Amino acid sequence: MRRTALLAAAAALVAGVLVWPADAAPSSFVHPGVTVSKGQLDFTRSKVNSGAQPWKGAFDRMMASTYADLNRPPEPRAVVECGSYSNPNHGCTDEREDAIAAYTQALAWYVTRDERHARKAIELMDAWSAVIRDHTNSNAPLQTGWAGSSWPKAAEIIKYTYSGTWANSGRFATMLRNVYLPEVINGSHSNGNWELSMMEAAVGISVFLEDKASYDKAMAKFRTRTAAYVYLASDGELPKTVPGQNLNTREKIVRYWQGQSTFVDGLSQETCRDFTHTGYGLSAISHVAETSRIQGQDLYGTDVGERLRHGLGFHAKYELGAAAPGRLCGGSLKRGLGPVPEVGHNALANRLGHAMTNTETLTVRGRPAGSNNLFVAWETLSHGDNPA
């Protein structure tokens, strides 16, 4: 059956149809396995405890943040309401930052073995799982994707490495299944960073829940959206599109690509909007690819890796100060990529040996990477030059 599915997938790819084998989910999920693995955690712990750089500096930066505060009070609410550009913001910042704090405390537990951090992570997760019922208003899908990307990273570390009691882990799983997963699993037709972040959450949640059907569905959407988010010359004259978006003319595609009509390797659907939102998309791509690798299917060797490699390199060049030619966004760029290149750089340059000079320069310049306070946190610590 597996051979048949793979042959069918290959035939479909030849025909130009992007598919993912029906048996994409692993036969047995690896834990902890959302973005960061036990091997990576062990490497990080050994480097920090030996005082090696850049990991010790990255750890110190994390521990100096409010997210690592053992006195941080959870701020849960039953309904998180998030409008466009966080207006209104009823619990949006609180939810995202409590989720990042839970992940931060889980990392702190793993490195230090101080049980207070594990118990703090549990306190944060329990507070929200006891209360939250829904996300509302226009930004609900994106908000759920952001917070839903951090929660399972924290939960995976605590559930599978902490030997103490987490009595409400089942309730937390129910929260992910009933409140978060339905909001993200069907995707979005908004700008591409939305769906990529939503699929990051869906994939991570599926790993924690060991839900193979949701994992497969999320991964299929992820691969289709990634192909439509970062352009490669092999795509042809125009970028790929997502079925259902009705981008069936050149004019519509150019408009969706923020008015950009010249396409080159690594250009993103949101490059000419700004680099910050593009960074969200590239980061989500790297996170899902990393989770997939941990789960046994290395997407870095597919078009996903090629798009990420070119996407990071293209934007790093201009983030580092190169002038934009007139054919790129009218010669005017809004920089600000954010703390996003560590995961992709480590996978593609260090593991696979690709030359990524601009990406490496940007990565090293940004160390130790902090958090974007949305869904990215401490990636020099967890992934910087990490061979595991």
Short mmCIF file of N, CA and C in Angstrom, two decimals, residues 177-249:
data_model
loop_
_atom_site.label_atom_id
_atom_site.label_comp_id
_atom_site.label_asym_id
_atom_site.label_seq_id
_atom_site.Cartn_x
_atom_site.Cartn_y
_atom_site.Cartn_z
N ARG A 177 -7.67 19.91 21.00
CA ARG A 177 -8.53 19.23 20.02
C ARG A 177 -9.81 20.01 19.73
N ASN A 178 -10.42 20.58 20.75
CA ASN A 178 -11.76 21.17 20.59
C ASN A 178 -11.75 22.68 20.35
N VAL A 179 -10.75 23.38 20.85
CA VAL A 179 -10.73 24.84 20.73
C VAL A 179 -9.77 25.31 19.63
N TYR A 180 -8.61 24.68 19.54
CA TYR A 180 -7.58 25.16 18.61
C TYR A 180 -7.64 24.48 17.25
N LEU A 181 -7.65 23.16 17.23
CA LEU A 181 -7.54 22.45 15.96
C LEU A 181 -8.66 22.80 14.98
N PRO A 182 -9.92 22.87 15.39
CA PRO A 182 -10.98 23.20 14.42
C PRO A 182 -10.81 24.59 13.80
N GLU A 183 -10.17 25.50 14.52
CA GLU A 183 -10.02 26.86 14.03
C GLU A 183 -8.93 26.97 12.96
N VAL A 184 -7.98 26.04 12.96
CA VAL A 184 -6.84 26.16 12.04
C VAL A 184 -6.80 25.11 10.94
N ILE A 185 -7.41 23.96 11.14
CA ILE A 185 -7.16 22.81 10.27
C ILE A 185 -7.65 23.01 8.85
N ASN A 186 -8.65 23.87 8.64
CA ASN A 186 -9.18 24.06 7.29
C ASN A 186 -8.49 25.17 6.51
N GLY A 187 -7.51 25.84 7.14
CA GLY A 187 -6.70 26.80 6.43
C GLY A 187 -7.36 28.15 6.23
N SER A 188 -6.72 28.96 5.37
CA SER A 188 -7.14 30.34 5.16
C SER A 188 -6.81 30.76 3.74
N HIS A 189 -7.61 31.66 3.20
CA HIS A 189 -7.34 32.23 1.89
C HIS A 189 -6.80 33.65 2.00
N SER A 190 -6.36 34.04 3.18
CA SER A 190 -5.76 35.35 3.40
C SER A 190 -4.31 35.32 2.90
N ASN A 191 -3.50 36.29 3.30
CA ASN A 191 -2.08 36.27 2.96
C ASN A 191 -1.46 34.98 3.47
N GLY A 192 -0.43 34.52 2.76
CA GLY A 192 0.10 33.18 3.00
C GLY A 192 0.63 32.91 4.39
N ASN A 193 1.13 33.95 5.09
CA ASN A 193 1.65 33.70 6.43
C ASN A 193 0.56 33.20 7.37
N TRP A 194 -0.69 33.57 7.11
CA TRP A 194 -1.79 33.08 7.95
C TRP A 194 -1.87 31.55 7.89
N GLU A 195 -2.01 31.03 6.68
CA GLU A 195 -2.20 29.59 6.56
C GLU A 195 -0.96 28.83 6.99
N LEU A 196 0.22 29.37 6.74
CA LEU A 196 1.44 28.68 7.16
C LEU A 196 1.51 28.58 8.68
N SER A 197 1.19 29.66 9.38
CA SER A 197 1.17 29.61 10.84
C SER A 197 0.06 28.69 11.35
N MET A 198 -1.07 28.72 10.69
CA MET A 198 -2.17 27.84 11.08
C MET A 198 -1.79 26.37 10.90
N MET A 199 -1.08 26.07 9.81
CA MET A 199 -0.66 24.69 9.60
C MET A 199 0.45 24.29 10.55
N GLU A 200 1.30 25.25 10.93
CA GLU A 200 2.28 24.94 11.97
C GLU A 200 1.58 24.49 13.25
N ALA A 201 0.55 25.24 13.63
CA ALA A 201 -0.21 24.86 14.83
C ALA A 201 -0.88 23.51 14.64
N ALA A 202 -1.50 23.30 13.48
CA ALA A 202 -2.22 22.05 13.24
C ALA A 202 -1.29 20.84 13.26
N VAL A 203 -0.10 20.99 12.67
CA VAL A 203 0.86 19.89 12.67
C VAL A 203 1.34 19.60 14.09
N GLY A 204 1.71 20.65 14.83
CA GLY A 204 2.17 20.46 16.19
C GLY A 204 1.13 19.84 17.09
N ILE A 205 -0.10 20.33 16.98
CA ILE A 205 -1.20 19.78 17.77
C ILE A 205 -1.43 18.32 17.40
N SER A 206 -1.36 18.01 16.12
CA SER A 206 -1.58 16.63 15.67
C SER A 206 -0.53 15.69 16.23
N VAL A 207 0.71 16.16 16.34
CA VAL A 207 1.76 15.33 16.94
C VAL A 207 1.43 15.07 18.40
N PHE A 208 1.08 16.12 19.14
CA PHE A 208 0.78 15.94 20.56
C PHE A 208 -0.42 15.02 20.77
N LEU A 209 -1.43 15.18 19.91
CA LEU A 209 -2.63 14.33 20.02
C LEU A 209 -2.45 12.96 19.37
N GLU A 210 -1.35 12.77 18.67
CA GLU A 210 -1.11 11.57 17.87
C GLU A 210 -2.28 11.30 16.93
N ASP A 211 -2.69 12.38 16.25
CA ASP A 211 -3.83 12.35 15.33
C ASP A 211 -3.29 12.30 13.90
N LYS A 212 -3.24 11.11 13.34
CA LYS A 212 -2.65 10.93 12.02
C LYS A 212 -3.47 11.60 10.92
N ALA A 213 -4.78 11.55 11.03
CA ALA A 213 -5.62 12.15 9.98
C ALA A 213 -5.42 13.66 9.92
N SER A 214 -5.39 14.30 11.07
CA SER A 214 -5.18 15.75 11.10
C SER A 214 -3.77 16.10 10.64
N TYR A 215 -2.81 15.29 11.01
CA TYR A 215 -1.42 15.52 10.58
C TYR A 215 -1.35 15.49 9.06
N ASP A 216 -1.95 14.48 8.45
CA ASP A 216 -1.92 14.36 6.99
C ASP A 216 -2.61 15.55 6.31
N LYS A 217 -3.77 15.93 6.85
CA LYS A 217 -4.51 17.04 6.25
C LYS A 217 -3.72 18.34 6.36
N ALA A 218 -3.15 18.59 7.54
CA ALA A 218 -2.38 19.81 7.74
C ALA A 218 -1.14 19.82 6.86
N MET A 219 -0.47 18.67 6.75
CA MET A 219 0.76 18.62 5.95
C MET A 219 0.47 18.84 4.47
N ALA A 220 -0.63 18.32 3.99
CA ALA A 220 -1.00 18.54 2.59
C ALA A 220 -1.24 20.02 2.32
N LYS A 221 -1.98 20.67 3.21
CA LYS A 221 -2.22 22.10 3.05
C LYS A 221 -0.93 22.89 3.15
N PHE A 222 -0.08 22.47 4.06
CA PHE A 222 1.20 23.15 4.24
C PHE A 222 2.04 23.09 2.97
N ARG A 223 2.12 21.93 2.35
CA ARG A 223 2.96 21.81 1.16
C ARG A 223 2.40 22.60 -0.01
N THR A 224 1.10 22.61 -0.14
CA THR A 224 0.48 23.40 -1.21
C THR A 224 0.71 24.88 -0.99
N ARG A 225 0.54 25.33 0.27
CA ARG A 225 0.71 26.75 0.57
C ARG A 225 2.17 27.17 0.46
N THR A 226 3.10 26.32 0.89
CA THR A 226 4.52 26.66 0.77
C THR A 226 4.90 26.87 -0.69
N ALA A 227 4.39 26.00 -1.57
CA ALA A 227 4.68 26.12 -3.01
C ALA A 227 4.10 27.40 -3.59
N ALA A 228 3.02 27.90 -2.97
CA ALA A 228 2.39 29.12 -3.45
C ALA A 228 2.91 30.36 -2.73
N TYR A 229 3.82 30.19 -1.78
CA TYR A 229 4.29 31.32 -0.97
C TYR A 229 5.68 31.81 -1.39
N VAL A 230 6.54 30.86 -1.76
CA VAL A 230 7.89 31.22 -2.19
C VAL A 230 8.08 30.74 -3.63
N TYR A 231 8.47 31.65 -4.50
CA TYR A 231 8.60 31.34 -5.93
C TYR A 231 9.95 30.71 -6.23
N LEU A 232 9.92 29.71 -7.11
CA LEU A 232 11.12 29.15 -7.73
C LEU A 232 10.97 29.25 -9.24
N ALA A 233 12.05 29.46 -9.94
CA ALA A 233 11.99 29.58 -11.40
C ALA A 233 11.36 28.35 -12.04
N SER A 234 11.53 27.19 -11.39
CA SER A 234 10.95 25.96 -11.93
C SER A 234 9.42 25.97 -11.90
N ASP A 235 8.83 26.93 -11.20
CA ASP A 235 7.36 27.02 -11.16
C ASP A 235 6.79 27.49 -12.50
N GLY A 236 7.62 28.12 -13.32
CA GLY A 236 7.15 28.65 -14.58
C GLY A 236 7.07 30.16 -14.56
N GLU A 237 6.34 30.71 -15.50
CA GLU A 237 6.26 32.17 -15.64
C GLU A 237 5.61 32.82 -14.43
N LEU A 238 4.64 32.15 -13.85
CA LEU A 238 3.88 32.70 -12.72
C LEU A 238 4.01 31.80 -11.50
N PRO A 239 3.84 32.35 -10.30
CA PRO A 239 3.87 31.54 -9.09
C PRO A 239 2.73 30.53 -9.06
N LYS A 240 2.92 29.49 -8.30
CA LYS A 240 1.86 28.52 -8.06
C LYS A 240 0.76 29.19 -7.23
N THR A 241 -0.41 28.62 -7.28
CA THR A 241 -1.55 29.16 -6.54
C THR A 241 -2.19 28.07 -5.70
N VAL A 242 -3.03 28.50 -4.77
CA VAL A 242 -3.76 27.57 -3.91
C VAL A 242 -5.16 27.35 -4.48
N PRO A 243 -5.58 26.12 -4.67
CA PRO A 243 -6.93 25.87 -5.16
C PRO A 243 -7.97 26.55 -4.27
N GLY A 244 -8.97 27.12 -4.90
CA GLY A 244 -10.03 27.77 -4.15
C GLY A 244 -9.86 29.26 -3.99
N GLN A 245 -8.66 29.78 -4.30
CA GLN A 245 -8.44 31.23 -4.18
C GLN A 245 -8.83 31.99 -5.44
N ASN A 246 -9.13 31.26 -6.51
CA ASN A 246 -9.59 31.88 -7.75
C ASN A 246 -8.57 32.84 -8.34
N LEU A 247 -7.29 32.52 -8.16
CA LEU A 247 -6.23 33.34 -8.76
C LEU A 247 -5.93 32.78 -10.14
N ASN A 248 -6.84 33.02 -11.07
CA ASN A 248 -6.81 32.35 -12.36
C ASN A 248 -6.38 33.23 -13.52
N THR A 249 -5.88 34.43 -13.22
CA THR A 249 -5.33 35.29 -14.26
C THR A 249 -4.02 35.90 -13.74
#
